[in-house]
PDB file of C-alpha atoms in Angstrom:
ATOM      1  CA  THR Y  78       0.062   0.040  -0.113  1.00 51.00           C
ATOM      2  CA  GLN Y  79       1.411   3.273  -1.110  1.00 55.00           C
ATOM      3  CA  LEU Y  80       0.676   5.856   1.665  1.00 82.00           C
ATOM      4  CA  LEU Y  81       2.117   8.861  -0.045  1.00 92.00           C
ATOM      5  CA  GLU Y  82       0.882   9.548  -3.725  1.00 93.00           C
ATOM      6  CA  GLN Y  83       3.276  11.813  -5.537  1.00 95.00           C
ATOM      7  CA  SER Y  84       2.399  13.368  -8.871  1.00 95.00           C
ATOM      8  CA  PRO Y  85       3.214  13.814 -11.649  1.00 96.00           C
ATOM      9  CA  GLN Y  86       5.690  10.912 -11.827  1.00 95.00           C
ATOM     10  CA  PHE Y  87       7.515  12.527 -14.829  1.00 96.00           C
ATOM     11  CA  LEU Y  88       7.702  16.152 -15.949  1.00 97.00           C
ATOM     12  CA  SER Y  89       9.601  17.530 -18.812  1.00 97.00           C
ATOM     13  CA  ILE Y  90       9.375  21.391 -19.287  1.00 96.00           C
ATOM     14  CA  GLN Y  91      11.269  24.120 -20.841  1.00 97.00           C
ATOM     15  CA  GLU Y  92      13.614  26.479 -19.068  1.00 97.00           C
ATOM     16  CA  GLY Y  93      11.818  29.419 -17.472  1.00 97.00           C
ATOM     17  CA  GLU Y  94       8.403  27.509 -16.907  1.00 97.00           C
ATOM     18  CA  ASN Y  95       6.927  27.091 -13.594  1.00 97.00           C
ATOM     19  CA  LEU Y  96       5.866  23.666 -12.102  1.00 97.00           C
ATOM     20  CA  THR Y  97       4.194  22.210  -9.151  1.00 98.00           C
ATOM     21  CA  VAL Y  98       4.694  18.775  -7.748  1.00 98.00           C
ATOM     22  CA  TYR Y  99       2.112  17.203  -5.292  1.00 97.00           C
ATOM     23  CA  CYS Y 100       2.396  14.866  -2.462  1.00 97.00           C
ATOM     24  CA  ASN Y 101      -0.848  13.477  -1.153  1.00 95.00           C
ATOM     25  CA  SER Y 102      -1.905  11.093   1.755  1.00 94.00           C
ATOM     26  CA  SER Y 103      -5.016  10.122   3.645  1.00 91.00           C
ATOM     27  CA  SER Y 104      -2.877   9.773   6.720  1.00 91.00           C
ATOM     28  CA  VAL Y 105      -1.316  12.454   9.022  1.00 92.00           C
ATOM     29  CA  PHE Y 106       2.372  12.916   9.264  1.00 91.00           C
ATOM     30  CA  SER Y 107       4.266  14.516  12.275  1.00 90.00           C
ATOM     31  CA  SER Y 108       6.524  16.301   9.557  1.00 91.00           C
ATOM     32  CA  LEU Y 109       7.137  16.069   5.875  1.00 94.00           C
ATOM     33  CA  GLN Y 110      10.630  16.264   3.990  1.00 95.00           C
ATOM     34  CA  TRP Y 111      11.357  17.110   0.358  1.00 97.00           C
ATOM     35  CA  TYR Y 112      14.426  15.449  -1.000  1.00 97.00           C
ATOM     36  CA  ARG Y 113      16.337  15.822  -4.240  1.00 97.00           C
ATOM     37  CA  GLN Y 114      18.353  12.802  -5.751  1.00 95.00           C
ATOM     38  CA  GLU Y 115      20.628  12.601  -8.614  1.00 92.00           C
ATOM     39  CA  PRO Y 116      21.348   9.151 -10.515  1.00 88.00           C
ATOM     40  CA  GLY Y 117      23.560   7.003  -8.518  1.00 86.00           C
ATOM     41  CA  GLU Y 118      23.584   9.213  -5.332  1.00 91.00           C
ATOM     42  CA  GLY Y 119      21.826   9.600  -2.192  1.00 95.00           C
ATOM     43  CA  PRO Y 120      18.851  11.995  -1.689  1.00 97.00           C
ATOM     44  CA  VAL Y 121      19.686  15.319  -0.506  1.00 97.00           C
ATOM     45  CA  LEU Y 122      17.423  17.051   2.013  1.00 96.00           C
ATOM     46  CA  LEU Y 123      15.838  20.223   0.634  1.00 97.00           C
ATOM     47  CA  VAL Y 124      13.470  21.064   3.460  1.00 96.00           C
ATOM     48  CA  THR Y 125      11.269  19.875   6.331  1.00 94.00           C
ATOM     49  CA  VAL Y 126       8.020  21.301   7.032  1.00 94.00           C
ATOM     50  CA  VAL Y 127       6.337  20.461  10.434  1.00 92.00           C
ATOM     51  CA  THR Y 128       3.311  22.787  11.047  1.00 92.00           C
ATOM     52  CA  GLY Y 129       0.113  22.472   9.286  1.00 92.00           C
ATOM     53  CA  GLY Y 130      -0.070  25.423   6.713  1.00 94.00           C
ATOM     54  CA  GLU Y 131       3.554  26.143   6.744  1.00 95.00           C
ATOM     55  CA  VAL Y 132       5.099  27.556   3.925  1.00 97.00           C
ATOM     56  CA  LYS Y 133       8.939  27.609   3.306  1.00 96.00           C
ATOM     57  CA  LYS Y 134      10.979  29.079   0.530  1.00 96.00           C
ATOM     58  CA  LEU Y 135      14.203  28.165  -0.787  1.00 95.00           C
ATOM     59  CA  LYS Y 136      15.254  30.519  -3.597  1.00 95.00           C
ATOM     60  CA  ARG Y 137      12.821  29.652  -6.381  1.00 97.00           C
ATOM     61  CA  LEU Y 138      11.518  26.566  -4.612  1.00 97.00           C
ATOM     62  CA  THR Y 139       8.319  26.918  -2.320  1.00 97.00           C
ATOM     63  CA  PHE Y 140       7.124  24.304  -0.172  1.00 97.00           C
ATOM     64  CA  GLN Y 141       3.843  24.083   1.462  1.00 97.00           C
ATOM     65  CA  PHE Y 142       2.372  21.712   4.101  1.00 95.00           C
ATOM     66  CA  GLY Y 143      -1.300  21.149   4.144  1.00 94.00           C
ATOM     67  CA  ASP Y 144      -3.372  22.457   7.051  1.00 93.00           C
ATOM     68  CA  ALA Y 145      -4.351  18.768   8.106  1.00 93.00           C
ATOM     69  CA  ARG Y 146      -0.569  17.620   7.679  1.00 92.00           C
ATOM     70  CA  LYS Y 147      -1.665  15.029   5.200  1.00 93.00           C
ATOM     71  CA  ASP Y 148      -0.389  16.668   1.944  1.00 94.00           C
ATOM     72  CA  SER Y 149       2.287  18.956   0.696  1.00 96.00           C
ATOM     73  CA  SER Y 150       3.447  20.667  -2.520  1.00 97.00           C
ATOM     74  CA  LEU Y 151       6.609  21.805  -4.208  1.00 97.00           C
ATOM     75  CA  HIS Y 152       6.462  24.876  -6.579  1.00 98.00           C
ATOM     76  CA  ILE Y 153       9.475  25.857  -8.722  1.00 97.00           C
ATOM     77  CA  THR Y 154       9.401  29.233 -10.395  1.00 97.00           C
ATOM     78  CA  ALA Y 155      11.237  29.848 -13.558  1.00 97.00           C
ATOM     79  CA  ALA Y 156      12.880  26.214 -13.782  1.00 97.00           C
ATOM     80  CA  GLN Y 157      16.308  25.948 -14.878  1.00 97.00           C
ATOM     81  CA  PRO Y 158      18.370  22.934 -16.261  1.00 96.00           C
ATOM     82  CA  GLY Y 159      19.960  22.761 -12.894  1.00 95.00           C
ATOM     83  CA  ASP Y 160      16.679  21.925 -11.321  1.00 96.00           C
ATOM     84  CA  THR Y 161      16.719  18.575 -13.278  1.00 96.00           C
ATOM     85  CA  GLY Y 162      16.482  15.622 -10.928  1.00 96.00           C
ATOM     86  CA  LEU Y 163      14.410  13.092  -9.106  1.00 96.00           C
ATOM     87  CA  TYR Y 164      12.305  15.050  -6.181  1.00 97.00           C
ATOM     88  CA  LEU Y 165      10.916  12.794  -3.500  1.00 97.00           C
ATOM     89  CA  CYS Y 166       8.559  13.624  -0.698  1.00 96.00           C
ATOM     90  CA  ALA Y 167       8.821  11.857   2.440  1.00 96.00           C
ATOM     91  CA  GLY Y 168       6.469  11.665   5.490  1.00 93.00           C
ATOM     92  CA  ALA Y 169       7.577  10.976   9.194  1.00 91.00           C
ATOM     93  CA  ARG Y 170       5.314   9.151  11.743  1.00 84.00           C
ATOM     94  CA  SER Y 171       6.091   9.790  15.399  1.00 79.00           C
ATOM     95  CA  ASN Y 172       7.955   7.151  17.217  1.00 81.00           C
ATOM     96  CA  THR Y 173       8.410   4.939  14.243  1.00 85.00           C
ATOM     97  CA  GLY Y 174      11.859   6.257  12.791  1.00 87.00           C
ATOM     98  CA  LYS Y 175      10.918   5.391   9.276  1.00 89.00           C
ATOM     99  CA  LEU Y 176      10.177   7.959   6.584  1.00 93.00           C
ATOM    100  CA  ILE Y 177       7.465   6.956   4.026  1.00 94.00           C
ATOM    101  CA  PHE Y 178       8.566   8.020   0.791  1.00 95.00           C
ATOM    102  CA  GLY Y 179       6.368   8.886  -2.513  1.00 94.00           C
ATOM    103  CA  GLN Y 180       7.199   7.284  -5.640  1.00 93.00           C
ATOM    104  CA  GLY Y 181       9.054  10.468  -6.751  1.00 95.00           C
ATOM    105  CA  THR Y 182       8.797  13.044  -9.632  1.00 97.00           C
ATOM    106  CA  THR Y 183      11.387  12.935 -12.452  1.00 96.00           C
ATOM    107  CA  LEU Y 184      11.782  16.470 -13.503  1.00 97.00           C
ATOM    108  CA  GLN Y 185      13.655  17.281 -16.759  1.00 97.00           C
ATOM    109  CA  VAL Y 186      14.076  21.011 -17.615  1.00 97.00           C
ATOM    110  CA  LYS Y 187      15.272  21.536 -21.025  1.00 97.00           C
ATOM    111  CA  PRO Y 188      17.406  24.563 -22.081  1.00 95.00           C
TER     112      PRO Y 188
ATOM    113  CA  GLU R 203      31.476  18.753   8.470  1.00 68.00           C
ATOM    114  CA  ALA R 204      31.636  15.236   6.939  1.00 85.00           C
ATOM    115  CA  GLY R 205      28.413  13.741   5.783  1.00 94.00           C
ATOM    116  CA  VAL R 206      27.037  10.205   6.156  1.00 97.00           C
ATOM    117  CA  THR R 207      29.767   7.878   4.584  1.00 97.00           C
ATOM    118  CA  GLN R 208      29.004   4.503   3.323  1.00 98.00           C
ATOM    119  CA  SER R 209      31.109   1.470   2.038  1.00 97.00           C
ATOM    120  CA  PRO R 210      31.712  -0.100  -0.252  1.00 97.00           C
ATOM    121  CA  THR R 211      30.403   1.793  -3.121  1.00 97.00           C
ATOM    122  CA  HIS R 212      29.586  -1.153  -5.260  1.00 97.00           C
ATOM    123  CA  LEU R 213      29.242  -4.733  -4.097  1.00 98.00           C
ATOM    124  CA  ILE R 214      28.754  -7.679  -6.643  1.00 98.00           C
ATOM    125  CA  LYS R 215      27.715 -11.021  -4.946  1.00 98.00           C
ATOM    126  CA  THR R 216      25.960 -14.357  -6.179  1.00 98.00           C
ATOM    127  CA  ARG R 217      22.898 -15.857  -5.098  1.00 98.00           C
ATOM    128  CA  GLY R 218      23.141 -17.499  -1.610  1.00 98.00           C
ATOM    129  CA  GLN R 219      26.071 -15.371  -0.462  1.00 98.00           C
ATOM    130  CA  GLN R 220      26.076 -12.906   2.308  1.00 98.00           C
ATOM    131  CA  ALA R 221      26.746  -9.186   1.913  1.00 98.00           C
ATOM    132  CA  THR R 222      27.968  -6.764   4.572  1.00 98.00           C
ATOM    133  CA  LEU R 223      27.201  -2.967   4.117  1.00 98.00           C
ATOM    134  CA  ARG R 224      28.723  -0.362   6.465  1.00 98.00           C
ATOM    135  CA  CYS R 225      27.696   3.057   7.315  1.00 98.00           C
ATOM    136  CA  SER R 226      29.235   5.995   9.362  1.00 98.00           C
ATOM    137  CA  PRO R 227      26.811   8.703  10.482  1.00 96.00           C
ATOM    138  CA  ILE R 228      27.436  12.529  10.627  1.00 96.00           C
ATOM    139  CA  SER R 229      29.343  13.289  13.655  1.00 94.00           C
ATOM    140  CA  GLY R 230      27.093  13.901  16.631  1.00 91.00           C
ATOM    141  CA  HIS R 231      24.210  11.786  15.324  1.00 93.00           C
ATOM    142  CA  THR R 232      23.114   8.757  17.183  1.00 92.00           C
ATOM    143  CA  SER R 233      20.523   7.357  15.020  1.00 94.00           C
ATOM    144  CA  VAL R 234      21.112   5.396  11.779  1.00 96.00           C
ATOM    145  CA  TYR R 235      18.406   4.127   9.198  1.00 96.00           C
ATOM    146  CA  TRP R 236      18.720   1.717   6.351  1.00 98.00           C
ATOM    147  CA  TYR R 237      16.602   1.930   3.339  1.00 97.00           C
ATOM    148  CA  GLN R 238      16.357  -0.073   0.185  1.00 97.00           C
ATOM    149  CA  GLN R 239      15.834   1.763  -3.285  1.00 96.00           C
ATOM    150  CA  ALA R 240      14.935  -1.115  -5.760  1.00 93.00           C
ATOM    151  CA  LEU R 241      14.196  -0.347  -9.250  1.00 87.00           C
ATOM    152  CA  GLY R 242      10.465   0.594  -9.576  1.00 79.00           C
ATOM    153  CA  LEU R 243       9.794   0.254  -5.887  1.00 82.00           C
ATOM    154  CA  GLY R 244      11.006   3.471  -4.484  1.00 88.00           C
ATOM    155  CA  LEU R 245      12.833   3.730  -1.110  1.00 94.00           C
ATOM    156  CA  GLN R 246      11.658   1.185   1.401  1.00 95.00           C
ATOM    157  CA  PHE R 247      12.559   1.458   5.171  1.00 95.00           C
ATOM    158  CA  LEU R 248      14.568  -1.357   6.582  1.00 97.00           C
ATOM    159  CA  LEU R 249      15.826  -0.814  10.059  1.00 96.00           C
ATOM    160  CA  TRP R 250      16.302   1.855  12.594  1.00 95.00           C
ATOM    161  CA  TYR R 251      19.086   1.892  15.139  1.00 95.00           C
ATOM    162  CA  ASP R 252      19.424   4.305  18.151  1.00 92.00           C
ATOM    163  CA  GLU R 253      21.877   4.305  20.803  1.00 90.00           C
ATOM    164  CA  GLY R 254      22.922   0.720  19.697  1.00 92.00           C
ATOM    165  CA  GLU R 255      19.528  -0.664  19.799  1.00 93.00           C
ATOM    166  CA  GLU R 256      17.259  -1.851  16.967  1.00 95.00           C
ATOM    167  CA  ARG R 257      14.130   0.416  17.504  1.00 93.00           C
ATOM    168  CA  ASN R 258      11.954  -0.452  14.474  1.00 93.00           C
ATOM    169  CA  ARG R 259      12.124  -2.608  11.531  1.00 95.00           C
ATOM    170  CA  GLY R 260      10.455  -2.541   8.114  1.00 94.00           C
ATOM    171  CA  ASN R 261       8.574  -5.400   6.295  1.00 94.00           C
ATOM    172  CA  PHE R 262      11.790  -7.307   5.286  1.00 96.00           C
ATOM    173  CA  PRO R 263      12.646 -11.100   6.046  1.00 97.00           C
ATOM    174  CA  PRO R 264      14.835 -11.931   9.022  1.00 96.00           C
ATOM    175  CA  ARG R 265      17.732 -12.437   6.517  1.00 97.00           C
ATOM    176  CA  PHE R 266      18.211  -8.612   6.609  1.00 98.00           C
ATOM    177  CA  SER R 267      19.865  -7.848   9.890  1.00 97.00           C
ATOM    178  CA  GLY R 268      22.103  -5.221  11.288  1.00 96.00           C
ATOM    179  CA  ARG R 269      23.746  -3.607  14.412  1.00 97.00           C
ATOM    180  CA  GLN R 270      25.027  -0.485  15.619  1.00 97.00           C
ATOM    181  CA  PHE R 271      28.512  -0.014  17.257  1.00 97.00           C
ATOM    182  CA  PRO R 272      29.373   2.122  20.265  1.00 96.00           C
ATOM    183  CA  ASN R 273      30.799   4.670  17.998  1.00 96.00           C
ATOM    184  CA  TYR R 274      27.172   4.838  16.324  1.00 96.00           C
ATOM    185  CA  SER R 275      28.380   3.273  13.044  1.00 98.00           C
ATOM    186  CA  SER R 276      26.331   0.626  11.693  1.00 98.00           C
ATOM    187  CA  GLU R 277      26.557  -2.525   9.655  1.00 98.00           C
ATOM    188  CA  LEU R 278      23.656  -4.034   7.210  1.00 98.00           C
ATOM    189  CA  ASN R 279      23.828  -7.798   6.728  1.00 98.00           C
ATOM    190  CA  VAL R 280      21.990  -9.537   4.099  1.00 98.00           C
ATOM    191  CA  ASN R 281      22.117 -13.324   4.214  1.00 97.00           C
ATOM    192  CA  ALA R 282      21.136 -16.019   1.715  1.00 98.00           C
ATOM    193  CA  LEU R 283      21.095 -13.302  -1.155  1.00 98.00           C
ATOM    194  CA  GLU R 284      18.430 -13.512  -3.684  1.00 97.00           C
ATOM    195  CA  LEU R 285      18.346 -11.744  -7.170  1.00 97.00           C
ATOM    196  CA  GLU R 286      15.636  -9.227  -5.918  1.00 96.00           C
ATOM    197  CA  ASP R 287      18.010  -7.929  -3.294  1.00 97.00           C
ATOM    198  CA  SER R 288      19.809  -6.096  -5.964  1.00 97.00           C
ATOM    199  CA  ALA R 289      19.083  -2.435  -5.293  1.00 97.00           C
ATOM    200  CA  LEU R 290      20.752   0.738  -3.965  1.00 96.00           C
ATOM    201  CA  TYR R 291      21.158   0.621  -0.050  1.00 98.00           C
ATOM    202  CA  LEU R 292      20.907   3.927   1.551  1.00 98.00           C
ATOM    203  CA  CYS R 293      21.960   4.769   5.189  1.00 98.00           C
ATOM    204  CA  ALA R 294      20.679   7.835   6.833  1.00 97.00           C
ATOM    205  CA  SER R 295      21.618   9.343  10.175  1.00 96.00           C
ATOM    206  CA  SER R 296      19.758  11.915  12.479  1.00 93.00           C
ATOM    207  CA  LEU R 297      20.170  13.311  15.881  1.00 89.00           C
ATOM    208  CA  GLY R 298      18.714  10.537  18.109  1.00 71.00           C
ATOM    209  CA  GLY R 299      16.534  10.211  21.064  1.00 59.00           C
ATOM    210  CA  ARG R 300      13.108  10.629  19.212  1.00 61.00           C
ATOM    211  CA  SER R 301      11.582   9.715  15.649  1.00 55.00           C
ATOM    212  CA  GLY R 302      10.906  12.679  13.326  1.00 59.00           C
ATOM    213  CA  ASN R 303      14.407  14.231  13.279  1.00 75.00           C
ATOM    214  CA  GLU R 304      15.682  15.231   9.976  1.00 91.00           C
ATOM    215  CA  GLN R 305      17.349  12.314   8.049  1.00 94.00           C
ATOM    216  CA  PHE R 306      20.505  12.833   6.031  1.00 96.00           C
ATOM    217  CA  PHE R 307      21.387  10.231   3.517  1.00 97.00           C
ATOM    218  CA  GLY R 308      24.711   8.839   2.449  1.00 97.00           C
ATOM    219  CA  PRO R 309      25.687   8.169  -1.066  1.00 97.00           C
ATOM    220  CA  GLY R 310      24.468   4.490  -0.898  1.00 97.00           C
ATOM    221  CA  THR R 311      25.986   0.967  -1.826  1.00 98.00           C
ATOM    222  CA  ARG R 312      24.843  -0.515  -4.937  1.00 97.00           C
ATOM    223  CA  LEU R 313      24.608  -4.144  -4.520  1.00 98.00           C
ATOM    224  CA  THR R 314      24.244  -6.477  -7.499  1.00 97.00           C
ATOM    225  CA  VAL R 315      23.034 -10.025  -6.963  1.00 98.00           C
ATOM    226  CA  LEU R 316      24.187 -12.444 -10.111  1.00 96.00           C
TER     227      LEU R 316
END
């Protein structure tokens, strides 16, 4: 059972376009983390959101945690080729230690 | 500050053999997590160690086991290797004591079972 549905799975856009990646669940998470992973490497943590309704910005990336802490979104403004990669959302459950990962969104930004 | 390190980078084994993967956490981190990233299956939680104790285990058979040493480094052992064990094995670390702390990943060990 996939507890975190991430969409879209694949996205190919032109440089300068905007995009949004969604991460949805019917379960509540204590926190949600977004990672970016390059081929053959480990995921790199981008941001952690903890409070329902929280919005965090990282340069051109905007992350939002849903009010009920069940969903999240990642919005990229004016995408650049350097943004190309696999984006993963991961929900944390209290006292379990484990992160539950979405399937990932493969983003390709063409120059 | 050094990040999470893993060794070896690549490991090739045959069916039925045993594999040992190693992980060193970020300095000051006491929790270590293991994940499996198999093609088409995404990242799946394997094990969580904190202060030398196994705290939680994912839905994997008992032939997946590990331990955490007094210096907080960790080992993942996979016995009786099967072809479907071929995957990228990722180790992560965090400040310990409670779940929910941010997890920082290492570069992974690519295990290939022939």
